[in-house]
Short mmCIF file of C-alpha atoms in Angstrom, two decimals:
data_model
loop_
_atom_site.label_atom_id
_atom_site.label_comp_id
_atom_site.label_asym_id
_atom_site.label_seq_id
_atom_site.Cartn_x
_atom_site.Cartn_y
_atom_site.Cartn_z
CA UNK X 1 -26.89 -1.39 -109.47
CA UNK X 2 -24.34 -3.50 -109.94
CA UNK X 3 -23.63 -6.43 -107.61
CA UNK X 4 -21.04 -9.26 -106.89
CA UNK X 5 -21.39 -12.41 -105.84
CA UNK X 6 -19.25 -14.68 -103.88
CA UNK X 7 -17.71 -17.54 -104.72
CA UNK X 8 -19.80 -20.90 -102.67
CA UNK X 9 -16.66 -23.48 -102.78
CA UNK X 10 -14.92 -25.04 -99.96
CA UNK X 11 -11.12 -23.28 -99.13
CA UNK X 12 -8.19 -25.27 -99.00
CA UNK X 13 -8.02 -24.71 -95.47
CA UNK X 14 -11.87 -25.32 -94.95
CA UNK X 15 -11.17 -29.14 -96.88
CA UNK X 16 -8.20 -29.86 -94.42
CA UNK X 17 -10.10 -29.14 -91.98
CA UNK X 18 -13.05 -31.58 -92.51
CA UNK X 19 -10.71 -34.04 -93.26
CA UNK X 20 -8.65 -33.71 -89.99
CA UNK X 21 -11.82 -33.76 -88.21
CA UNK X 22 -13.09 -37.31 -90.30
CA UNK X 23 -9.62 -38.57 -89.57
CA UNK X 24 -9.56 -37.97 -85.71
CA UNK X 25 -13.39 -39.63 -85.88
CA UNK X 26 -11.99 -42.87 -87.59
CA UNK X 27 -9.20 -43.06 -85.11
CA UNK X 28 -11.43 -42.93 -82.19
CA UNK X 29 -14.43 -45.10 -83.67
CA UNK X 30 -12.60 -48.04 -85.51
CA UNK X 31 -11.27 -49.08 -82.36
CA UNK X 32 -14.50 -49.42 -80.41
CA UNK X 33 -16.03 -50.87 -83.34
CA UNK X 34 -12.72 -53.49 -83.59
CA UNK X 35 -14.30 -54.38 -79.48
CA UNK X 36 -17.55 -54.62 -80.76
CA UNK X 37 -16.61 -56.57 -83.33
CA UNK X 38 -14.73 -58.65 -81.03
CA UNK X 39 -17.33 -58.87 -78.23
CA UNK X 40 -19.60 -60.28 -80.76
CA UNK X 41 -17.54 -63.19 -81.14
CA UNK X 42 -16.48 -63.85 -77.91
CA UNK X 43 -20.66 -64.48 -77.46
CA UNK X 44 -20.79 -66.70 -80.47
CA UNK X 45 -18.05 -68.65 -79.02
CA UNK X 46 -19.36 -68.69 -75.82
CA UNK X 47 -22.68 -69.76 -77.57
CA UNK X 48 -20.45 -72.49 -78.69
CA UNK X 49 -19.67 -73.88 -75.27
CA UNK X 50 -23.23 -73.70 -73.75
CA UNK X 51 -23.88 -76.09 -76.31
CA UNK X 52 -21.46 -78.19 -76.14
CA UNK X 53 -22.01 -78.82 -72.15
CA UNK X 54 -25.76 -79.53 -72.79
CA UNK X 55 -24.72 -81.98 -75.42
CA UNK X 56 -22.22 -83.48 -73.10
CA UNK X 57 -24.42 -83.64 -70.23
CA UNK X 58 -27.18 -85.15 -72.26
CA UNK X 59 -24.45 -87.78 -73.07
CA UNK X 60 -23.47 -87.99 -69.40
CA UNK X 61 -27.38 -89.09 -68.44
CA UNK X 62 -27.60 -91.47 -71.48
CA UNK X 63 -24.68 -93.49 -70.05
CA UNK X 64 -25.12 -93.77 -66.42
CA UNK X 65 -23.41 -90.54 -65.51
CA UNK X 66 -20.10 -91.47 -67.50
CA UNK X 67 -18.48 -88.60 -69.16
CA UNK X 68 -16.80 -89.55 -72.73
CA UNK X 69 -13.20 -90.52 -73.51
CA UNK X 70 -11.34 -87.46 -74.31
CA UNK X 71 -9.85 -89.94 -77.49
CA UNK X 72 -9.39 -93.76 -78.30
CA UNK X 73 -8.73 -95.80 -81.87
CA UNK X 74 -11.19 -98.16 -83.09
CA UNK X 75 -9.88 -101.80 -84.52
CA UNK X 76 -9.16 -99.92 -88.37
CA UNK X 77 -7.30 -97.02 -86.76
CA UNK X 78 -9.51 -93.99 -86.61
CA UNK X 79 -9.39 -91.66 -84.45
CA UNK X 80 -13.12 -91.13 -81.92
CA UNK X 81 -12.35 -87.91 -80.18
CA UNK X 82 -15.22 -86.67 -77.20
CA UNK X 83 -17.22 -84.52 -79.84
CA UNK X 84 -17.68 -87.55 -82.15
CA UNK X 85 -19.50 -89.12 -78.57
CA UNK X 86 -21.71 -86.11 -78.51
CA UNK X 87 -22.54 -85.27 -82.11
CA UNK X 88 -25.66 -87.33 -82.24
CA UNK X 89 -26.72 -84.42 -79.39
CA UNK X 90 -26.02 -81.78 -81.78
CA UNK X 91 -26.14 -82.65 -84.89
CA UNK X 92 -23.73 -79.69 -85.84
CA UNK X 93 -20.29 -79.83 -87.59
CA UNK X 94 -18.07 -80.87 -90.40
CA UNK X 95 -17.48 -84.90 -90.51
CA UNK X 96 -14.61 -86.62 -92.25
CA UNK X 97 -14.67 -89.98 -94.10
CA UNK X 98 -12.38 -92.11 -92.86
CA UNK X 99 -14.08 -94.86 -95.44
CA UNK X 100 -17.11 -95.49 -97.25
CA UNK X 101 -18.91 -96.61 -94.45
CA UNK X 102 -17.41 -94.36 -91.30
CA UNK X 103 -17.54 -90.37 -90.81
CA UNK X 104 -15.93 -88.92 -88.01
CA UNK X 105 -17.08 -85.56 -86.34
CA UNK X 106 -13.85 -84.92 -84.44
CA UNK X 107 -13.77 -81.15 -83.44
CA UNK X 108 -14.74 -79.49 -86.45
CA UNK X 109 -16.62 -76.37 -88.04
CA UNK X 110 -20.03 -75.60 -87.31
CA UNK X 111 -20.47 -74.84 -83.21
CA UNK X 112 -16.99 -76.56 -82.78
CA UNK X 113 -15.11 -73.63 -84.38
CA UNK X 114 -14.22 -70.34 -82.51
CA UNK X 115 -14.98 -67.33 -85.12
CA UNK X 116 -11.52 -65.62 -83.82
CA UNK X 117 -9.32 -69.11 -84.10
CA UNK X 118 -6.87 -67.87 -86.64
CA UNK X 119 -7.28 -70.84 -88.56
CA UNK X 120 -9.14 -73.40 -89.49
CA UNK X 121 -7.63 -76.56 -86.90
CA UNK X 122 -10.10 -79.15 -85.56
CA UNK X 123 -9.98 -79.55 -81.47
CA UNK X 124 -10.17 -75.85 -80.88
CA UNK X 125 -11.99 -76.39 -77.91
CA UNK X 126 -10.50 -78.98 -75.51
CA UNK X 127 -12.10 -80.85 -72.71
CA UNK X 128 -10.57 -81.86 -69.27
CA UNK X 129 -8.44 -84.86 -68.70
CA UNK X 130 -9.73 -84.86 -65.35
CA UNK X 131 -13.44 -86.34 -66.66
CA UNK X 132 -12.82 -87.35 -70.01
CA UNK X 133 -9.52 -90.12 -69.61
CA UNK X 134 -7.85 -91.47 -73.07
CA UNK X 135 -7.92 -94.59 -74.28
CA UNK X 136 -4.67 -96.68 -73.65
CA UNK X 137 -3.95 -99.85 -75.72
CA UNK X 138 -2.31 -101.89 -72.85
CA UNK X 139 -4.91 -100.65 -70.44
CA UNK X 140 -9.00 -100.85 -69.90
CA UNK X 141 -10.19 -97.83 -70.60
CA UNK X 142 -10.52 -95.76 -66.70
CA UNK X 143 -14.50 -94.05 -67.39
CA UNK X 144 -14.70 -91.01 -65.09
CA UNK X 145 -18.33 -90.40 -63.66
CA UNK X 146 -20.34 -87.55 -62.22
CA UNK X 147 -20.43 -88.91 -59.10
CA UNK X 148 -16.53 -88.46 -58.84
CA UNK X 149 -16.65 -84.37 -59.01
CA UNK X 150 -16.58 -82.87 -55.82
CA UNK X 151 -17.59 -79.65 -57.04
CA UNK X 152 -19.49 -79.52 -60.28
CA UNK X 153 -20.16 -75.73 -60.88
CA UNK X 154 -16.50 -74.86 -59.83
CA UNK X 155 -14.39 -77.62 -62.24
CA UNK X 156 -13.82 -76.52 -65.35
CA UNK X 157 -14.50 -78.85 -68.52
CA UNK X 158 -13.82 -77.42 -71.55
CA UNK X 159 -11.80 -74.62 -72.49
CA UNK X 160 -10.56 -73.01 -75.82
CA UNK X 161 -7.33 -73.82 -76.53
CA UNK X 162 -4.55 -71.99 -78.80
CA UNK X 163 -3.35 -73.19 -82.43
CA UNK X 164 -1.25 -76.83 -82.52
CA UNK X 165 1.77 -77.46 -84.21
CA UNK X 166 0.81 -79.11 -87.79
CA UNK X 167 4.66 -80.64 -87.79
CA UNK X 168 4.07 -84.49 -87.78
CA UNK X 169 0.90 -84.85 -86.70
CA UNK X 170 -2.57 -85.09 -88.77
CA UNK X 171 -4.95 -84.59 -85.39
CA UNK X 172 -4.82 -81.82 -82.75
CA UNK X 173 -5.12 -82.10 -79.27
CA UNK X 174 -8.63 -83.25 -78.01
CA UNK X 175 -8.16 -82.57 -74.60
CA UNK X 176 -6.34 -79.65 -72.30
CA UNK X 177 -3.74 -80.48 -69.98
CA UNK X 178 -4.53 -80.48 -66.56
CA UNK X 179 -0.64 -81.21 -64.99
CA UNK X 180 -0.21 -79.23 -61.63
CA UNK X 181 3.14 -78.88 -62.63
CA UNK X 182 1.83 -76.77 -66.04
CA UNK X 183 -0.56 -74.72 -64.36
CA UNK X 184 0.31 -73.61 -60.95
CA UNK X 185 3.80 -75.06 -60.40
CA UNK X 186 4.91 -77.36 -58.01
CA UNK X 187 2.76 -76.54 -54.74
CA UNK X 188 4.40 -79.33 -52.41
CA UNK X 189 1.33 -81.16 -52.25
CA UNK X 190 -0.83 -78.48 -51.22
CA UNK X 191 -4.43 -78.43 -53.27
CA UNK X 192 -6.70 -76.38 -51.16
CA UNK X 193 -5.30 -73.08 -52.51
CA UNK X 194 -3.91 -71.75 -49.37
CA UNK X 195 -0.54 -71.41 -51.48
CA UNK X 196 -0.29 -69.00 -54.14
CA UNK X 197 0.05 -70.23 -57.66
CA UNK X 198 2.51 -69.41 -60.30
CA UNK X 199 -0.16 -69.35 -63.43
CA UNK X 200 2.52 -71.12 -64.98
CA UNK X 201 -0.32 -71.65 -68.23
CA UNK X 202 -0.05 -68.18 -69.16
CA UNK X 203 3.00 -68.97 -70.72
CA UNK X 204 1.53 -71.11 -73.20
CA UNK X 205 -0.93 -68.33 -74.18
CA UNK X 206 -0.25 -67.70 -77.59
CA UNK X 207 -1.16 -69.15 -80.84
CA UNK X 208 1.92 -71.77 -82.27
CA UNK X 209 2.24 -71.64 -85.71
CA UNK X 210 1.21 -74.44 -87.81
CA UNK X 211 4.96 -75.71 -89.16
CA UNK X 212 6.34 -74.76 -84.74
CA UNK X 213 8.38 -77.68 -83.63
CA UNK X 214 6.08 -79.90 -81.53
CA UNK X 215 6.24 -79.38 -77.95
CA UNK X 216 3.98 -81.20 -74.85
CA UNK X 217 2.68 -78.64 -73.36
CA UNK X 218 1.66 -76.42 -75.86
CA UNK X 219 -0.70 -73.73 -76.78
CA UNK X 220 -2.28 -76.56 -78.48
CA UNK X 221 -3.46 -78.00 -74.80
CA UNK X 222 -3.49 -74.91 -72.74
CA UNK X 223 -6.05 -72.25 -72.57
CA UNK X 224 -5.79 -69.53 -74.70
CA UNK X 225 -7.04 -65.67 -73.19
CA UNK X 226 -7.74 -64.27 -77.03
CA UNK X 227 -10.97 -62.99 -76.09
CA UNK X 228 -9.41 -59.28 -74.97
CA UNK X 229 -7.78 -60.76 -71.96
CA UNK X 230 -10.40 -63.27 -71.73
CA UNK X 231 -11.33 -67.23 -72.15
CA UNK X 232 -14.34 -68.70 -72.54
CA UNK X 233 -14.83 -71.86 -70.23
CA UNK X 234 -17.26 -74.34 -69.44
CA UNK X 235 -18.10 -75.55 -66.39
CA UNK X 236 -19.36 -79.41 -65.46
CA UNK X 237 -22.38 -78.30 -64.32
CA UNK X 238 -23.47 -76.96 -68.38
CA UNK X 239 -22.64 -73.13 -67.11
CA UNK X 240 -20.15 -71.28 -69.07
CA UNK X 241 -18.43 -67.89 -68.72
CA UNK X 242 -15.75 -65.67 -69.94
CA UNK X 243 -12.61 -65.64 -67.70
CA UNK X 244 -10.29 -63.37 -67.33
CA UNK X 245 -6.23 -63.63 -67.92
CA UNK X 246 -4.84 -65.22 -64.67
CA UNK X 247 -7.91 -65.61 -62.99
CA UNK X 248 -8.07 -69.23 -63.43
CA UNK X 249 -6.93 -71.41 -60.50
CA UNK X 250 -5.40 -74.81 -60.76
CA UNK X 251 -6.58 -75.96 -57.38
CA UNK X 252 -10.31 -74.15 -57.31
CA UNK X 253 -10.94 -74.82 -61.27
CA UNK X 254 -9.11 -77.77 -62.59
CA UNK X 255 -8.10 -80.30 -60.17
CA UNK X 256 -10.13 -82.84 -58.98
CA UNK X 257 -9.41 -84.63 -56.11
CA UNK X 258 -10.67 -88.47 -57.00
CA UNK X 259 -10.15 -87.88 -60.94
CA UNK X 260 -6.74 -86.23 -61.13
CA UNK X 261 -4.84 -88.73 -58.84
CA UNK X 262 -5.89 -91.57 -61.20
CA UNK X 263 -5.11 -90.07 -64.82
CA UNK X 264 -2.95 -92.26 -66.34
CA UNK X 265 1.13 -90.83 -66.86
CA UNK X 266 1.48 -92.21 -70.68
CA UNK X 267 1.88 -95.18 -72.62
CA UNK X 268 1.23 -97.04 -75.88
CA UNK X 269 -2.30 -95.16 -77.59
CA UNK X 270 -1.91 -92.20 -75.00
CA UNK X 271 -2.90 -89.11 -76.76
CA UNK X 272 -2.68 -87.12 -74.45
CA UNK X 273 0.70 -86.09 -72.73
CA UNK X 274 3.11 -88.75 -74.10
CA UNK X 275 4.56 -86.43 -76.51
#
């Protein structure tokens, strides 16, 4: 008898098919792997902080509950920012000779880098003016101390920041800005909350690009939400979390009563708001 046999290959239609379906797959997977992905380093950067505020509160204990300056120049000129106080507690970043016989760890790589930053900037983490003061040249130096925080577990510390201009400058911000008048506009007075707040920070939320004219405030000192909506911030009590866009409040999260009233306006070695 004699007998045919059919032909095994794929159709033309049967190949646009499976690619169709492979194409819809991809559009619906590389998305939630793109979160994933994401989510992954929000935790690393989150990570980040937790260490950071046991460093700093080791620091705090070593020298009678002082926190460290936020920034001050020794007698040759070099910058000391906060992490440089705390890197003997970590041990963890990339130094910079300033001379044969001085490295700096200012802010950069190892836990002091965010893996989303989009570029490599020291200071991408800033820490509060409120608890960590600059150093001013025609000034002593005004320590903040534990004992000062009203509310340890509720006032922020540390918070990542966005990208600084690059234009004239060759150091970032070390701290984050802490202004009523940048955060939850002018409130009259009022602290306790009991007036709503503009979130006036979430205009700054965006990353400035490096040759940006140079602004005070910037995205440079404000927190930055690039975390899908979210911020990671550390608290002064060494607890850290991820916040969400416009949930941070200027009068339950940032000010502090006997700090904020005593930060100093600017001046001569002020590197923090005298831009």
């Amino acid at each position: 008898m004699y007998s045919t046999r059919r032909n095994s290959a794929f159709t033309l239609i049967e190949l646009l098919v499976v690619i169709a379906i492979i194409a819809i797959l991809a559009a619906i997977l590389f998305p939630v792997f793109s979160q994933a992905r994401e989510k992954a380093r929000q935790a690393s950067c989150i990570s980040n902080e937790k260490q950071l505020g046991l460093a700093m509160l080791m620091y705090v204990q070593d020298y009678d509950e002082s926190f460290p300056m936020s920034q001050y120049f020794d007698s040759a000129g070099y910058p000391h920012d906060w992490q440089n106080a705390i890197y003997p507690y970590i041990k963890n970043g990339q130094g910079v000779s300033y001379s044969p016989t001085v490295t700096l760890y200012n802010g950069q790589g190892g836990i002091f880098n965010c893996p989303s930053f989009p570029r490599d900037e020291i200071d991408m983490y800033g820490i509060s003016l409120c608890i960590s003061r600059p150093y001013y040249s025609n000034q002593p130096a005004q320590i903040a101390t534990l004992a000062q925080v009203d509310n340890a577990s509720s006032r922020v510390a540390i918070v990542e920041k966005g990208t600084a201009s690059a234009v004239g400058y060759d150091h970032s911000f070390p701290n984050f800005e802490v202004g009523q008048w940048n955060w939850a506009g002018y409130l009259g007075g009022v602290t306790d909350g009991s007036v709503p707040e503009l979130h006036m920070e979430l205009q700054w939320d965006f990353d400035q690009a490096a040759s940006a004219t140079p602004t005070y405030p910037s995205p440079g000192v404000m927190p930055r939400f690039r975390h899908q909506q979210h911020c990671n911030v550390l608290f002064i009590d060494g607890h850290a979390k991820s916040i969400a866009r416009g949930q941070l409040s200027w009068a339950t999260n940032i000010y502090i009563p006997k700090l904020y009233d005593t930060i100093p306006t600017g001046g001569p070695g002020f590197y923090g708001g005298a831009y």
